[in-house]
mmCIF file of C-alpha atoms in Angstrom:
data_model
loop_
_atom_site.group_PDB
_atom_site.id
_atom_site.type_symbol
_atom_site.label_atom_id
_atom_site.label_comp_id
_atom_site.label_asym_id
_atom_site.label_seq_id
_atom_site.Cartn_x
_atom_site.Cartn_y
_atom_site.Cartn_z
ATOM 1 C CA UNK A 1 0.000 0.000 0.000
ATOM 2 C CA UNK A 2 1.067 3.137 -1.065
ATOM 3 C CA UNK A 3 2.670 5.824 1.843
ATOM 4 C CA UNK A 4 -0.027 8.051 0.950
ATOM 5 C CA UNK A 5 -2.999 6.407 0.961
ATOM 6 C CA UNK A 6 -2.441 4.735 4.861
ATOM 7 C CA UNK A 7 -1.556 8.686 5.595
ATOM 8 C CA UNK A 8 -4.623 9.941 3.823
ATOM 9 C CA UNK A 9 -6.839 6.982 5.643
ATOM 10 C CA UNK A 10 -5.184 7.630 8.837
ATOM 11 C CA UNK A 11 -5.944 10.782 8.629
ATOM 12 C CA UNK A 12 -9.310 10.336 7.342
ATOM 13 C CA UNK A 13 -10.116 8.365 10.601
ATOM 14 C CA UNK A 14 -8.243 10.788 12.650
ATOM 15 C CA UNK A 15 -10.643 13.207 11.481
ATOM 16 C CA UNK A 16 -13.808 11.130 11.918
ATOM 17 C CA UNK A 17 -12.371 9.953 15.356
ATOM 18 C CA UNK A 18 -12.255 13.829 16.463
ATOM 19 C CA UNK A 19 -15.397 14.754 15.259
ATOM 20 C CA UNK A 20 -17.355 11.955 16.780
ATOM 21 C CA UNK A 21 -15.321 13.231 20.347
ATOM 22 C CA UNK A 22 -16.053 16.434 19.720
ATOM 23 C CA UNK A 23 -19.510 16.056 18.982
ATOM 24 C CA UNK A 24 -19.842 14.109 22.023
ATOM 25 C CA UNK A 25 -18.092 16.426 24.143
ATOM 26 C CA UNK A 26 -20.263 19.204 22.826
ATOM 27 C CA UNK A 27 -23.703 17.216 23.921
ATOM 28 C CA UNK A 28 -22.506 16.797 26.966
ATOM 29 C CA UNK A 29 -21.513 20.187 27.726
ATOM 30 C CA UNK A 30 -25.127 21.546 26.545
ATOM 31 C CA UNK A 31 -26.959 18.940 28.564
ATOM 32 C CA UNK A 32 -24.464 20.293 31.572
ATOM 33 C CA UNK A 33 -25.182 23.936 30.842
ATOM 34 C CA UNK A 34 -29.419 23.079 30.114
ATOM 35 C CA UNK A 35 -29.233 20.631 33.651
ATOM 36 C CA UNK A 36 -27.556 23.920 35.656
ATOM 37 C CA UNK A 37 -29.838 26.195 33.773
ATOM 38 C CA UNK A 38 -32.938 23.786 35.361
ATOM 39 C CA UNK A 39 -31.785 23.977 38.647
ATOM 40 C CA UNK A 40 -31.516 27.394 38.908
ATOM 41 C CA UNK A 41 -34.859 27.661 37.679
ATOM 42 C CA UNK A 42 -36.529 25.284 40.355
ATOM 43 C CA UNK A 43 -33.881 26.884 42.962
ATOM 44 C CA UNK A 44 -35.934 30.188 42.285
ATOM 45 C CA UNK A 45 -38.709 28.857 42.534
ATOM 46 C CA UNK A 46 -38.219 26.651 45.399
ATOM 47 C CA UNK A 47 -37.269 29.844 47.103
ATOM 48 C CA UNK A 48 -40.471 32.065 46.061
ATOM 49 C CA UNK A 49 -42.422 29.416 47.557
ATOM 50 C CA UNK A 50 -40.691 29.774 50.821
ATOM 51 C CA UNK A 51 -40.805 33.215 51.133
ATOM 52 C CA UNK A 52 -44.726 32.752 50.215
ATOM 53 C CA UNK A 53 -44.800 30.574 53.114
ATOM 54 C CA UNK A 54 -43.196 32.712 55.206
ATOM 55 C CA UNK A 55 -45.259 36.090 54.757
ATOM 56 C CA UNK A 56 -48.177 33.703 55.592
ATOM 57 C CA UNK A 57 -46.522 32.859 59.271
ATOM 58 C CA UNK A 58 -46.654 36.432 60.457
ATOM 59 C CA UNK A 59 -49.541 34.922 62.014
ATOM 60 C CA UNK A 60 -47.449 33.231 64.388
ATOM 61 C CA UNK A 61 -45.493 35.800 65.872
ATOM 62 C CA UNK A 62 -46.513 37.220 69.391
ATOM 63 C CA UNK A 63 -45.433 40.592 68.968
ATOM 64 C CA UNK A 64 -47.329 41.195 65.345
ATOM 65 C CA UNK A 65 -49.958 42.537 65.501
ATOM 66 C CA UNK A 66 -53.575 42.125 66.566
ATOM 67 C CA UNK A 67 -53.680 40.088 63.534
ATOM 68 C CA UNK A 68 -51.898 36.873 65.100
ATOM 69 C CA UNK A 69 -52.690 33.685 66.783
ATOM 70 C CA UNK A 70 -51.177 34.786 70.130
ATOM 71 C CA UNK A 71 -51.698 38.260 71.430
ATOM 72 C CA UNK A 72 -49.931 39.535 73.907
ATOM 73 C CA UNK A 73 -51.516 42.343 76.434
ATOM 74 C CA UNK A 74 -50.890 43.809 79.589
ATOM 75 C CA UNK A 75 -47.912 40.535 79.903
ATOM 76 C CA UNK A 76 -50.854 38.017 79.570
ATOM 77 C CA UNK A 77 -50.969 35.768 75.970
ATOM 78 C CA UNK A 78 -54.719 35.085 75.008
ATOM 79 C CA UNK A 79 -55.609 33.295 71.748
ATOM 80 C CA UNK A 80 -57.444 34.511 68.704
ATOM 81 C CA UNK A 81 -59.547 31.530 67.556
ATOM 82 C CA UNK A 82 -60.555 33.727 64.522
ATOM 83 C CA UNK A 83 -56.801 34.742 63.667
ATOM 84 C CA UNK A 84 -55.909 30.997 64.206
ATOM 85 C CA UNK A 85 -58.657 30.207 61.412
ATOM 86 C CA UNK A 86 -57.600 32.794 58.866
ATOM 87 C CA UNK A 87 -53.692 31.194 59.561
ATOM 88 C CA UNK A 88 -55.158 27.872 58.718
ATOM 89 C CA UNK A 89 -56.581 29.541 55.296
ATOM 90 C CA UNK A 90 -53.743 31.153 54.734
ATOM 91 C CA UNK A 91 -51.243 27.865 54.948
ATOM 92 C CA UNK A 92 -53.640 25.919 52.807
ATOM 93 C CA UNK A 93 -53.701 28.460 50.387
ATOM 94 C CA UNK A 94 -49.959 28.523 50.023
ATOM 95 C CA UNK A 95 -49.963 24.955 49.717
ATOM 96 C CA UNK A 96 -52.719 24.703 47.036
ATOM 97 C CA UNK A 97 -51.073 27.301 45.000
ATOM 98 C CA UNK A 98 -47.997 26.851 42.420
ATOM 99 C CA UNK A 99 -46.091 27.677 45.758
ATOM 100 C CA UNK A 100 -46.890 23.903 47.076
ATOM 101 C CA UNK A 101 -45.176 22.248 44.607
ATOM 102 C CA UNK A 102 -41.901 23.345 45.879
ATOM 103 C CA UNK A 103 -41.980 22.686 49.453
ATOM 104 C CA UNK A 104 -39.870 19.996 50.751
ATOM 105 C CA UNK A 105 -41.909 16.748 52.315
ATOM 106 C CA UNK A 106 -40.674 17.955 55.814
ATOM 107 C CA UNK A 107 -41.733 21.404 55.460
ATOM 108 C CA UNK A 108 -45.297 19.901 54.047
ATOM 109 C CA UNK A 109 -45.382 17.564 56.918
ATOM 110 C CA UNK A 110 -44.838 20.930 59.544
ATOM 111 C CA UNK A 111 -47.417 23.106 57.597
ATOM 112 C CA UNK A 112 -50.334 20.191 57.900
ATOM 113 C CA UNK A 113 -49.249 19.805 61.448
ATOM 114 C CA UNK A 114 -49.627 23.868 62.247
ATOM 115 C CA UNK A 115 -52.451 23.580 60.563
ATOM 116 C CA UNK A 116 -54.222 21.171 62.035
ATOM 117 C CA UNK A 117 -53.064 22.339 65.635
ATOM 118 C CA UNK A 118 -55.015 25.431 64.395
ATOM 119 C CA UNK A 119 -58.239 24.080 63.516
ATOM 120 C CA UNK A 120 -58.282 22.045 66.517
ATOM 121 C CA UNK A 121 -57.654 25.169 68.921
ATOM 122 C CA UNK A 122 -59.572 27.621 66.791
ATOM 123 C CA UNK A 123 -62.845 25.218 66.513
ATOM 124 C CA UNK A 124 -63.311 25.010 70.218
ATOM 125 C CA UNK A 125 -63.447 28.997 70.801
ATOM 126 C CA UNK A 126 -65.504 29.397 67.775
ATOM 127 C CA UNK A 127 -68.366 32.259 68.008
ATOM 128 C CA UNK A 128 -67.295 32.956 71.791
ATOM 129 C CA UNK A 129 -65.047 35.972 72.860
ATOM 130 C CA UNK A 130 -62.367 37.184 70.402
ATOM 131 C CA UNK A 131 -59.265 36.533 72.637
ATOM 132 C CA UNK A 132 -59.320 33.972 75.304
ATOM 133 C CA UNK A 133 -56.523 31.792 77.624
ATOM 134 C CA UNK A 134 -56.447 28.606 76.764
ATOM 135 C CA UNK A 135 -55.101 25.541 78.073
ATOM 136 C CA UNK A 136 -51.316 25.920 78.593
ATOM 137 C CA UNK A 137 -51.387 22.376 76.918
ATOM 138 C CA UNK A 138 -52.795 23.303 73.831
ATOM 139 C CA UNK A 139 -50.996 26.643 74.059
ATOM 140 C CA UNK A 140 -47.920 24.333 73.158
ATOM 141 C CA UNK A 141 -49.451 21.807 71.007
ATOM 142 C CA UNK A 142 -50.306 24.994 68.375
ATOM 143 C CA UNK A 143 -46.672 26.690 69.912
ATOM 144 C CA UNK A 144 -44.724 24.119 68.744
ATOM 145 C CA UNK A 145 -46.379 23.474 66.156
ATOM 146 C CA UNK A 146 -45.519 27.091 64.590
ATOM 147 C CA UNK A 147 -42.316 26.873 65.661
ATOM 148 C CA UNK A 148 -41.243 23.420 63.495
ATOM 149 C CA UNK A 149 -43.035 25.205 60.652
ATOM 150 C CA UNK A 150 -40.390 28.046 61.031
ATOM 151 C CA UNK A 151 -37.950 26.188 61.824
ATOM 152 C CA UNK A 152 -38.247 23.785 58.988
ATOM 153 C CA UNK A 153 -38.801 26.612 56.682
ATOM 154 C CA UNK A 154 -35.607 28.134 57.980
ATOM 155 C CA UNK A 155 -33.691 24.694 57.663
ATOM 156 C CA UNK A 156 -34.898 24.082 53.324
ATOM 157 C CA UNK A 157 -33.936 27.576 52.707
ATOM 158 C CA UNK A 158 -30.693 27.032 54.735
ATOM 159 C CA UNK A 159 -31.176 29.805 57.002
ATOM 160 C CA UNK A 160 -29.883 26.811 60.282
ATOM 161 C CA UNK A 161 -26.851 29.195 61.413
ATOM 162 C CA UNK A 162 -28.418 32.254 61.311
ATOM 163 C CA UNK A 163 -29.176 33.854 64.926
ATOM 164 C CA UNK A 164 -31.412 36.337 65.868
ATOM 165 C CA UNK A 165 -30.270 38.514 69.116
ATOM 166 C CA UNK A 166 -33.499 38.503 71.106
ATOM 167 C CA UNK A 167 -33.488 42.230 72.597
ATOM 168 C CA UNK A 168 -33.266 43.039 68.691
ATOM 169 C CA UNK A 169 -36.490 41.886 67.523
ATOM 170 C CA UNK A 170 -38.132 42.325 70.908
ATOM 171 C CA UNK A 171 -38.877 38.654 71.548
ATOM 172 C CA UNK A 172 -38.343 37.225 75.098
ATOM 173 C CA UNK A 173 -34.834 35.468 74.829
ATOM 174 C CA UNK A 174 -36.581 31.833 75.607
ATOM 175 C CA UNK A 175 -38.430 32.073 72.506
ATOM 176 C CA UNK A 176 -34.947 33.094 70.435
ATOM 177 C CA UNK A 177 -34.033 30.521 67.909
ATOM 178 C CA UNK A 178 -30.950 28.518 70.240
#
């Protein structure tokens, strides 16, 4: 066989070699680039739906308004079965929005918990006064409840280091994150 042909076919091949490698190398690379792309996409949206979730737990928080669960007057806590109910609403309707989809199964599990702590404490005061003490049993059942929801909130968005000083945000330093 003649020099030129083997370096002609040789080279041939070379060529065919590269561009199959290249090719290949090339798909890869865009299915990288579309795969990171994706993630970033559900990353944003994963957080949206957390921040969703968290406007609806200003409910929770003592020192609010007259708009949450727990009010706090004169140093007493009394319940608002009617704020509890509208919390309730308000969690479902997170969850049953494109918000849901995101949550993680832990943070689900929390919400449905809070949520059904509400209902509980909220049907038993229904149509009675607008703020009244209740059991400092179910005060903790529907406490902790709201506090796993935050909590597990906090953890899927990755928030678990992050400290608030209590004096700061005027809560009472047993209820600061420890």
């Amino acid at each position: 066989m003649d020099s030129t042909l083997v370096s002609g076919l040789t080279g041939f091949a070379t060529a065919v070699v590269g561009t199959f490698l290249s090719h290949r190398f090339v798909l890869q690379r865009s299915f990288k680039e579309f795969a990171e792309r994706y993630r970033n996409r559900l990353f944003d949206k994963q957080l949206a739906a957390y921040e969703a979730l968290w406007v609806s737990l200003r409910r929770s928080s003592i020192y609010f308004s007259d708009e949450t669960v727990f009010v706090r007057q004169r140093g007493d806590v009394f319940f608002s079965g009617q704020n509890a109910t509208k919390m309730a609403i308000e969690l479902t309707d997170v969850f049953f929005t494109e918000h849901g989809l995101y949550l993680s199964k832990s943070t689900r599990k929390a919400l449905f918990d809070a949520r059904r702590a509400l209902q509980k404490a909220s049907s038993q005061y229904e149509g009675g006064d607008p703020l009244v003490r209740i059991p400092r049993e179910q005060f903790n059942e529907v406490s902790a409840a709201l506090k796993e929801l935050v909590q597990a909130t906090r953890r899927d968005v990755g928030l678990r280091a992050l400290r608030f000083n209590a004096a700061e945000i005027g809560i009472p330093e047993e209820q600061a994150e420890k």
